[in-house]
Tab-separated table of C-alpha atoms and ligand atoms in Angstrom:
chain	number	residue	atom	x	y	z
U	12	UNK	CA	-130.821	-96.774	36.638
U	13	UNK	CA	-134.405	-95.858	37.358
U	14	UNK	CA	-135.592	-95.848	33.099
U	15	UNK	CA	-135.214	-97.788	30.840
U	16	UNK	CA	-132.855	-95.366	28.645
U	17	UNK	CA	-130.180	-94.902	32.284
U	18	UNK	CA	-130.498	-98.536	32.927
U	19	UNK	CA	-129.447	-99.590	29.156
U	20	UNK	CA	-126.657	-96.621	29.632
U	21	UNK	CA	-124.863	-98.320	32.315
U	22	UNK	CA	-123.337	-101.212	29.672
U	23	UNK	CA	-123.302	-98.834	27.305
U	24	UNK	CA	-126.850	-99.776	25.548
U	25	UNK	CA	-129.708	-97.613	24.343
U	26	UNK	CA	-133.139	-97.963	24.981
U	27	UNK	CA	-135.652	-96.766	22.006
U	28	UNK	CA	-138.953	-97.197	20.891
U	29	UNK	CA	-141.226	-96.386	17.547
U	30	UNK	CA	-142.722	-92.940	17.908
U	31	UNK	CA	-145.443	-91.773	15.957
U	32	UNK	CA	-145.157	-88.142	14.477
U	33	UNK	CA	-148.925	-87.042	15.111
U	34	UNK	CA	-148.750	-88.345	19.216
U	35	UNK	CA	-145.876	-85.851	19.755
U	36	UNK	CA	-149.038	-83.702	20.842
U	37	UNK	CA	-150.279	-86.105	23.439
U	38	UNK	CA	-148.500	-85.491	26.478
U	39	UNK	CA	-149.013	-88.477	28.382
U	40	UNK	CA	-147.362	-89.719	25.278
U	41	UNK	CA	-144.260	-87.707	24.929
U	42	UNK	CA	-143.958	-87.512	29.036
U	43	UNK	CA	-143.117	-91.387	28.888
U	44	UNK	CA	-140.923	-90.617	25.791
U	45	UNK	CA	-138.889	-87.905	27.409
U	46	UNK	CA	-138.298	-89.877	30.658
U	47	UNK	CA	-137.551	-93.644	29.630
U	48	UNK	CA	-136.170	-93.752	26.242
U	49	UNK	CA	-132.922	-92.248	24.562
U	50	UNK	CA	-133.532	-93.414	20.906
U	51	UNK	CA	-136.607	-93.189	18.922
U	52	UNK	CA	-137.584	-95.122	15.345
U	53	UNK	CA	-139.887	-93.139	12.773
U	54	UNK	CA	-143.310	-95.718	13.309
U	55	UNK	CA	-144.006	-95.138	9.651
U	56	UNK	CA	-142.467	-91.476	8.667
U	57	UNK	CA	-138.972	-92.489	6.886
U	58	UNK	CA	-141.017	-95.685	5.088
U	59	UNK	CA	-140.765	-95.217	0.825
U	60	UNK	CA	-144.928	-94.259	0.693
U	61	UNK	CA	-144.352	-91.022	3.278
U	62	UNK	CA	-141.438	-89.601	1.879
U	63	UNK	CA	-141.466	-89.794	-2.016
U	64	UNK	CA	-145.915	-89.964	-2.517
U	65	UNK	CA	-144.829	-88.965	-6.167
U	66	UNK	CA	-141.514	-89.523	-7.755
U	67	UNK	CA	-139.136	-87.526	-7.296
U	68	UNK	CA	-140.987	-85.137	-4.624
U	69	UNK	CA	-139.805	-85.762	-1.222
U	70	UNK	CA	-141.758	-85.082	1.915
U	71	UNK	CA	-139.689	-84.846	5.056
U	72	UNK	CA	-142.267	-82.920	7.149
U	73	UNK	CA	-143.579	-85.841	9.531
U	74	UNK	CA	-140.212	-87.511	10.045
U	75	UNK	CA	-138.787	-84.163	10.625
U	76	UNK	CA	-140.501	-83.671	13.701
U	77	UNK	CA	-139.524	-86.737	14.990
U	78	UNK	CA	-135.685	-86.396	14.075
U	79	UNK	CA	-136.302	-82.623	15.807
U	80	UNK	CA	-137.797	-83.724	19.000
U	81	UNK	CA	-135.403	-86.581	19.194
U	82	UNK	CA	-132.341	-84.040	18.582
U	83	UNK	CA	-134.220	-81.568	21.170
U	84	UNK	CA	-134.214	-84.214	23.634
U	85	UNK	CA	-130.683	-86.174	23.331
U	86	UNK	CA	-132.202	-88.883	21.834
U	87	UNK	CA	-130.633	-90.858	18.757
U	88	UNK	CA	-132.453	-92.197	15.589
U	89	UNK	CA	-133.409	-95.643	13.838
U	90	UNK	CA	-133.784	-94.548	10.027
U	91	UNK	CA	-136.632	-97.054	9.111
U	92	UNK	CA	-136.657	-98.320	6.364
U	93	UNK	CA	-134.775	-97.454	2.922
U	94	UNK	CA	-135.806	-100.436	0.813
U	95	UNK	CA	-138.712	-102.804	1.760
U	96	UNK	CA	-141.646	-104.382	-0.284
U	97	UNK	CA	-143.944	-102.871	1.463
U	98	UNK	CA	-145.542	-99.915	2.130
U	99	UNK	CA	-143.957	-98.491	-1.242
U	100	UNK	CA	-145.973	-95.277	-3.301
U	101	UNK	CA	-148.374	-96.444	-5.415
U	102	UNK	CA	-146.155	-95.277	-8.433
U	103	UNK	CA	-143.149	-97.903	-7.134
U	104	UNK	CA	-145.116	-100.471	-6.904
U	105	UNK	CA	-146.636	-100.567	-10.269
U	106	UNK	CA	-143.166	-100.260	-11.311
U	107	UNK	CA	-140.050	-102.898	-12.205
U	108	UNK	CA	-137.091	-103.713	-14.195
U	109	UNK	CA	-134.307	-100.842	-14.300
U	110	UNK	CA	-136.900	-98.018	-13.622
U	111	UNK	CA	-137.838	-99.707	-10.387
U	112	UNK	CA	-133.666	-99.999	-9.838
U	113	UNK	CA	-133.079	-96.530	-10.859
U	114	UNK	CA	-135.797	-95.155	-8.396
U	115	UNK	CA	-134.550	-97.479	-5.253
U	116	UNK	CA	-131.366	-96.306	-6.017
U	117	UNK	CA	-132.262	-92.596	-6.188
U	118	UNK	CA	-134.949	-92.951	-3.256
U	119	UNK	CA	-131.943	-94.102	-1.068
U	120	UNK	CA	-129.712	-91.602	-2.284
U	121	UNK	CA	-132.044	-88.844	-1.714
U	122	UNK	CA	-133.076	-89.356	2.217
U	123	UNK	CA	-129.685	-91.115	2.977
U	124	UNK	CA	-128.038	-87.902	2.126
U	125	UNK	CA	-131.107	-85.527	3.521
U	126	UNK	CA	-130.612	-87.043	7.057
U	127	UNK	CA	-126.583	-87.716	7.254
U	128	UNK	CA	-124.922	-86.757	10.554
U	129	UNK	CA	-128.752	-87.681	12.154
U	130	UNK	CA	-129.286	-90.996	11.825
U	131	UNK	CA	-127.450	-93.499	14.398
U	132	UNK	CA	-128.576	-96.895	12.505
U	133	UNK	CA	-130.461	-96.736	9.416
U	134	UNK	CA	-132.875	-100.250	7.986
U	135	UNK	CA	-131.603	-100.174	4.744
U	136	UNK	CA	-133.259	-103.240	3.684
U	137	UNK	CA	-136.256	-104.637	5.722
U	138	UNK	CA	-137.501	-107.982	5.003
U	139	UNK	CA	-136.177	-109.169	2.127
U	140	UNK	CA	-136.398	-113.128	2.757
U	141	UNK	CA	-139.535	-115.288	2.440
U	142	UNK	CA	-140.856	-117.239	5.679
U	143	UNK	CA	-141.415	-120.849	5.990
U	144	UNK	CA	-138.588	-123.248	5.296
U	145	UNK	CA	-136.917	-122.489	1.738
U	146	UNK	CA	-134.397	-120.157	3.038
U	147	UNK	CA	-135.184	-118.371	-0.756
U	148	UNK	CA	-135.526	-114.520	-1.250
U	149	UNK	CA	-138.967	-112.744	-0.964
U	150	UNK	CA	-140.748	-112.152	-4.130
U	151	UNK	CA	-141.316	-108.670	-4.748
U	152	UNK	CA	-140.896	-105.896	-7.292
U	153	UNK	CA	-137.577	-105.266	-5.845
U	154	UNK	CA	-136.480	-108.729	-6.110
U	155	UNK	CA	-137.298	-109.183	-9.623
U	156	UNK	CA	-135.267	-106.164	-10.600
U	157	UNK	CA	-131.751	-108.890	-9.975
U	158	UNK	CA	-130.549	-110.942	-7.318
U	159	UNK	CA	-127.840	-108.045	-5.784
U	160	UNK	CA	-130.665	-105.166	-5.214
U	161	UNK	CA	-129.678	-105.698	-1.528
U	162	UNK	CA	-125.595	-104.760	-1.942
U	163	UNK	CA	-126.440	-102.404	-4.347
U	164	UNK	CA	-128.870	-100.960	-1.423
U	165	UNK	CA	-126.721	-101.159	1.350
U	166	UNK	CA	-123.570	-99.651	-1.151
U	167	UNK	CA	-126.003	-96.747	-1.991
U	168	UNK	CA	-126.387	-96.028	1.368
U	169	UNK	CA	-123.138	-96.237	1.950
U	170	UNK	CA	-122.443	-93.850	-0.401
U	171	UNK	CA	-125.700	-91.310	1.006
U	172	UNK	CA	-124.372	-91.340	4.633
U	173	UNK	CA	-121.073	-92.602	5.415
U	174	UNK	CA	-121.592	-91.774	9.063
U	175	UNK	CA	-124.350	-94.455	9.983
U	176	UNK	CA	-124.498	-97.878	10.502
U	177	UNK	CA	-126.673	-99.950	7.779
U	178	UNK	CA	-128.613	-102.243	9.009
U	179	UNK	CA	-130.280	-105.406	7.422
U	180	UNK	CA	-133.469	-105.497	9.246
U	181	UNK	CA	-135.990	-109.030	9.481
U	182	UNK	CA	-139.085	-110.646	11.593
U	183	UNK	CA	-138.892	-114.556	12.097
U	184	UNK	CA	-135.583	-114.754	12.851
U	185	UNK	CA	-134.886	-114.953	15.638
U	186	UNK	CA	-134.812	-118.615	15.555
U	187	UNK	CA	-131.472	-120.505	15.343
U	188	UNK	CA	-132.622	-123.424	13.846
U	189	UNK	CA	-135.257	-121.601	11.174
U	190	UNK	CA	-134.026	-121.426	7.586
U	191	UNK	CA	-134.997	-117.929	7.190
U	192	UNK	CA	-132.606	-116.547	9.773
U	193	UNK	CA	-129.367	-119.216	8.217
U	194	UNK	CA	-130.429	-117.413	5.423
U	195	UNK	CA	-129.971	-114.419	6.213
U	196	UNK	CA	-127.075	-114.951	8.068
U	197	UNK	CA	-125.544	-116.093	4.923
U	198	UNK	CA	-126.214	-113.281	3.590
U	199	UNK	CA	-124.824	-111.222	5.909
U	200	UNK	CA	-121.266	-113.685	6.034
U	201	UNK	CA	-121.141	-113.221	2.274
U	202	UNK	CA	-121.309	-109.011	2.577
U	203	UNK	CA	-118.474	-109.214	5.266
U	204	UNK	CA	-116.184	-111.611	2.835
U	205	UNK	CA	-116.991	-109.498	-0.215
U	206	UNK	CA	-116.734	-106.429	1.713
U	207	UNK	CA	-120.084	-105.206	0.945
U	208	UNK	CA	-121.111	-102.300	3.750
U	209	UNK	CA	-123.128	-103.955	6.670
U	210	UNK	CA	-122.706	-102.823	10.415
U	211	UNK	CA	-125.778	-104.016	11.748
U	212	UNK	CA	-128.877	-106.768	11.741
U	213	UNK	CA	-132.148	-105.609	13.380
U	214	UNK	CA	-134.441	-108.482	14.504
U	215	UNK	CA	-137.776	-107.044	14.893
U	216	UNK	CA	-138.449	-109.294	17.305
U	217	UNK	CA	-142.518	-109.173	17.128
U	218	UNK	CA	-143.098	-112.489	19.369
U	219	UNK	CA	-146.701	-113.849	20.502
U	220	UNK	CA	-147.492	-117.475	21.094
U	221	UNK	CA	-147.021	-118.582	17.611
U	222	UNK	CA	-143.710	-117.530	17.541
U	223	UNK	CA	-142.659	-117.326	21.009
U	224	UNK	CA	-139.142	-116.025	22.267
U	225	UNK	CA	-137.102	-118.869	21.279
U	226	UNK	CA	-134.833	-120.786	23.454
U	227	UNK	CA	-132.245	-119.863	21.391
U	228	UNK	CA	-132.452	-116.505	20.627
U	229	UNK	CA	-129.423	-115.339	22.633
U	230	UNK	CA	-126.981	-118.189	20.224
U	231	UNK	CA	-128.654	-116.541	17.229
U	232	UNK	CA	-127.572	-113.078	18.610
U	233	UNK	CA	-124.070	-114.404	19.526
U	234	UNK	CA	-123.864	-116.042	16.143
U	235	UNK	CA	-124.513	-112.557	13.880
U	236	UNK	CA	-122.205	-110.799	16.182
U	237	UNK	CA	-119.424	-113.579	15.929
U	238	UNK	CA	-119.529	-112.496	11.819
U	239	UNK	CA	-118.548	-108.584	12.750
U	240	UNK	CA	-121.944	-106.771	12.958
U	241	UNK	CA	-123.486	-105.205	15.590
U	242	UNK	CA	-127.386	-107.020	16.499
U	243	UNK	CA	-129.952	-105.011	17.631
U	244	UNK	CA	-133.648	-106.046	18.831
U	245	UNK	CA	-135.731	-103.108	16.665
U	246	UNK	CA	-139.257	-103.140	17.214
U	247	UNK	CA	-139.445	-106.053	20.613
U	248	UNK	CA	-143.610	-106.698	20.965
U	249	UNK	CA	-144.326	-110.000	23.054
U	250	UNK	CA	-148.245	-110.515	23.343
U	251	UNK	CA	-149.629	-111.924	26.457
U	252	UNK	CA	-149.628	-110.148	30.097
U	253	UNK	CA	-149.111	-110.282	33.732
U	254	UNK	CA	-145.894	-112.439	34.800
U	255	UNK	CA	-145.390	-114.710	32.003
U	256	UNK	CA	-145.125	-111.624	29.460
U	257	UNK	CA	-143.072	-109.727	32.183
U	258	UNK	CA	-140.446	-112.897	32.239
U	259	UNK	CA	-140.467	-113.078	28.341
U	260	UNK	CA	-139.262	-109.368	28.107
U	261	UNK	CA	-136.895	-109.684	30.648
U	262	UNK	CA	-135.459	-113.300	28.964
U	263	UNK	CA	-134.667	-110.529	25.680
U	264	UNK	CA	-133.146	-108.119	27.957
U	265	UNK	CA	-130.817	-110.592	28.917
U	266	UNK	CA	-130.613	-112.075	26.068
U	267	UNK	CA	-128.979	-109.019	24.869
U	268	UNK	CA	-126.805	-107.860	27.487
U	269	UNK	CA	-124.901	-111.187	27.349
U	270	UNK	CA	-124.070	-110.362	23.827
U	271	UNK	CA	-121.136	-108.003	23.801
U	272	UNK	CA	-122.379	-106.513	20.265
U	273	UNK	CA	-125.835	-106.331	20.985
U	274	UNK	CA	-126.322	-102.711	21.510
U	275	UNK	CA	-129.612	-101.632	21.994
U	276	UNK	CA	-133.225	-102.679	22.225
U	277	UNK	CA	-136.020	-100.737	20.549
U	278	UNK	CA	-139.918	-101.389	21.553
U	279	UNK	CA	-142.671	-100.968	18.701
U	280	UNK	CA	-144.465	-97.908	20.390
U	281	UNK	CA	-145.056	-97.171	24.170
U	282	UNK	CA	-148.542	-97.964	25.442
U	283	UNK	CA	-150.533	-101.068	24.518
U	284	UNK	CA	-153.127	-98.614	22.878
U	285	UNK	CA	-149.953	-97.399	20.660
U	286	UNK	CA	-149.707	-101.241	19.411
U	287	UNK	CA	-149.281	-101.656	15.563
U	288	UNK	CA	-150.911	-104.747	16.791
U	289	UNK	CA	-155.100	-104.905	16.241
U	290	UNK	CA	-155.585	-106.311	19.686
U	291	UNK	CA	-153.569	-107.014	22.609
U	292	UNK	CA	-151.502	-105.934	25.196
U	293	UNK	CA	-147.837	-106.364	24.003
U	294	UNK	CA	-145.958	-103.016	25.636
U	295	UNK	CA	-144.467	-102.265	28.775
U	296	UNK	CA	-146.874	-99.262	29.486
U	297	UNK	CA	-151.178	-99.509	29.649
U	298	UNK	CA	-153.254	-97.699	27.755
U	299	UNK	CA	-153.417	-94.696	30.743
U	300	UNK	CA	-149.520	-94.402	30.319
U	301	UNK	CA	-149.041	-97.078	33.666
U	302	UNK	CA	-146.237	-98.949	34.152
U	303	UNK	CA	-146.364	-102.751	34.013
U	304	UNK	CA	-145.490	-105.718	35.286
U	305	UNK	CA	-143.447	-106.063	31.722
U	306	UNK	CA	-141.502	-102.891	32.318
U	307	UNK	CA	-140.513	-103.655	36.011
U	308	UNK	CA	-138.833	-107.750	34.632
U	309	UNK	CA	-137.843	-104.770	31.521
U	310	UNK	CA	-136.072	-102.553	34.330
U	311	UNK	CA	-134.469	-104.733	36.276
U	312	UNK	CA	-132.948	-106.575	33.752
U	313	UNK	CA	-131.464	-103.877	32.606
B	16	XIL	C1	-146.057	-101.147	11.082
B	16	XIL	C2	-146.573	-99.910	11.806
B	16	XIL	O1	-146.409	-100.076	13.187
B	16	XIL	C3	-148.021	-99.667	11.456
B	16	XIL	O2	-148.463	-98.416	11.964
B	16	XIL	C4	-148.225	-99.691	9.932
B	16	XIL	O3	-149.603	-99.612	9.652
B	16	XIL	C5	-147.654	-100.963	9.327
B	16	XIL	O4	-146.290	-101.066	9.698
B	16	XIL	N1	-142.384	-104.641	10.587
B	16	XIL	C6	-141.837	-103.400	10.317
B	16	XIL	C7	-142.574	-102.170	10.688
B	16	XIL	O5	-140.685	-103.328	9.872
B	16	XIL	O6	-142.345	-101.126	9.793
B	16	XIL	C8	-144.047	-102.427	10.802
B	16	XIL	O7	-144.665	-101.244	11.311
B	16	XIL	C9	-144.326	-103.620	11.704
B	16	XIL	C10	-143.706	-104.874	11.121
């Protein structure tokens, strides 16, 4: 393949990235998009704070155009993200208890079923587990409304949009050996023997040299997939540049393709200047839209 998306294709992978509905007018921008990727994720569209501002009123406008030009252009969708602590409406996040429960429940409901038949994977619940070594649950508003907020999530999506696969979605682990990912993966082994509705985890996979690409990361893949899920690496970042960041992208690549499951690999936005990240150069494309020496290792191995 000569892209990303044709190279993925040939073992049956996609190849996305976060897309940003007000750069749809930049055409640099959406040339790279229409060429090299088959499969885009809302950057921050589909999150709680875009779509329901006030209870109740939902605002599908900006994630629209993204679901349109990725429909326009044979492109699939990441929904991102149904249920996550942050970057909730001001009114959610002043609330709790049942209320809080009743309006995750509805909130889930209510896009779920607006996007159904459109949505290839969706995040229904995106970080829920605290970092460092305890292996426990975040604390959050969402977590204090009861222990099973996540099943109840996933079953509510479920319910929404039978036709796409739900996705727990997590940063930090990525790690084998780190209690926050053998905490999640309990989590997920527990859903499969209960028969609670998971088909997918997402590992963001946001690496830099505090938490570099671990040595591991390809058993920790193999390991989700052995419990019946698909993996998928949903918003890949690796700071650094030149050779060393090239060889880091292209040691996920293959990380992936030697999982059978792993199906797809999503980068968090196209050129370095598109970076969530503050500074840095953690993309496969400059800041004038060039290819780099990260999306040639990228490429090839594909
Ligand atoms: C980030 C976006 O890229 C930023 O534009 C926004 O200001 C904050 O959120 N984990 C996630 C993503 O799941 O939703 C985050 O995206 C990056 C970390």
């Amino acid at each position: 393949g000569t892209t990303l998306a044709t190279a993925a294709g040939e073992t049956g992978r996609y190849f996305g990235t976060a897309v940003a509905a007000n750069k749809l007018s930049d055409s640099t921008y959406v040339g790279i998009l229409n060429r090299e990727f088959n499969s885009v994720t809302p950057e921050n569209e589909m999150k709680w704070d875009a779509i329901e501002p006030s209870q109740g009123q939902f605002t599908f406008a900006n994630a629209d155009r993204i679901v349109n030009h990725a429909r326009a252009n044979g492109m699939m969708v990441r929904g991102h993200a149904l249920a996550w602590h942050s970057q909730q409406p001001g009114w959610a996040q002043n609330m709790g208890g049942t209320a809080l429960r009743s309006a995750m429940v509805n909130h889930i409901t209510q896009v779920a079923s607006y996007y159904r038949g459109k949505i290839h994977s969706w995040d229904v619940v995106n970080e829920a587990f605290a970092d460092g070594g305890t292996g426990a649950r975040r604390d959050s508003n969402l977590q204090r409304t009861g222990n099973d907020w996540i099943e109840v999530a996933f079953r509510t999506a479920r319910a929404a949009d039978p036709t796409a696969k739900l996705c727990y979605n997590d940063y930090n682990t990525d790690d084998w050996t780190h209690a926050k990912t053998q905490a999640v993966y309990n989590l997920v082994r527990d859903f499969k023997a209960r028969g609670v509705p998971i088909d997918c985890v997402g590992f963001q996979s946001h690496f830099n040299s505090q938490s570099p690409v671990p040595a591991n990361y390809q058993t920790t893949l193999s390991s989700f997939a052995a419990l019946g899920v698909d993996v998928q690496i949903t918003e890949l970042d690796i700071e650094g540049s030149g050779q060393t960041q090239a060889d880091n992208f292209a040691r996920v690549v293959r990380a992936c393709l030697a999982v059978a499951r792993c199906t797809g690999i999503t980068v968090w936005g196209i050129r370095d200047t598109d970076s969530w990240r503050a500074s840095g150069t953690p993309l496969l494309f400059d800041g004038n839209g060039n290819k780099k020496a990260a999306y040639t290792a990228t490429l090839n191995a594909l």
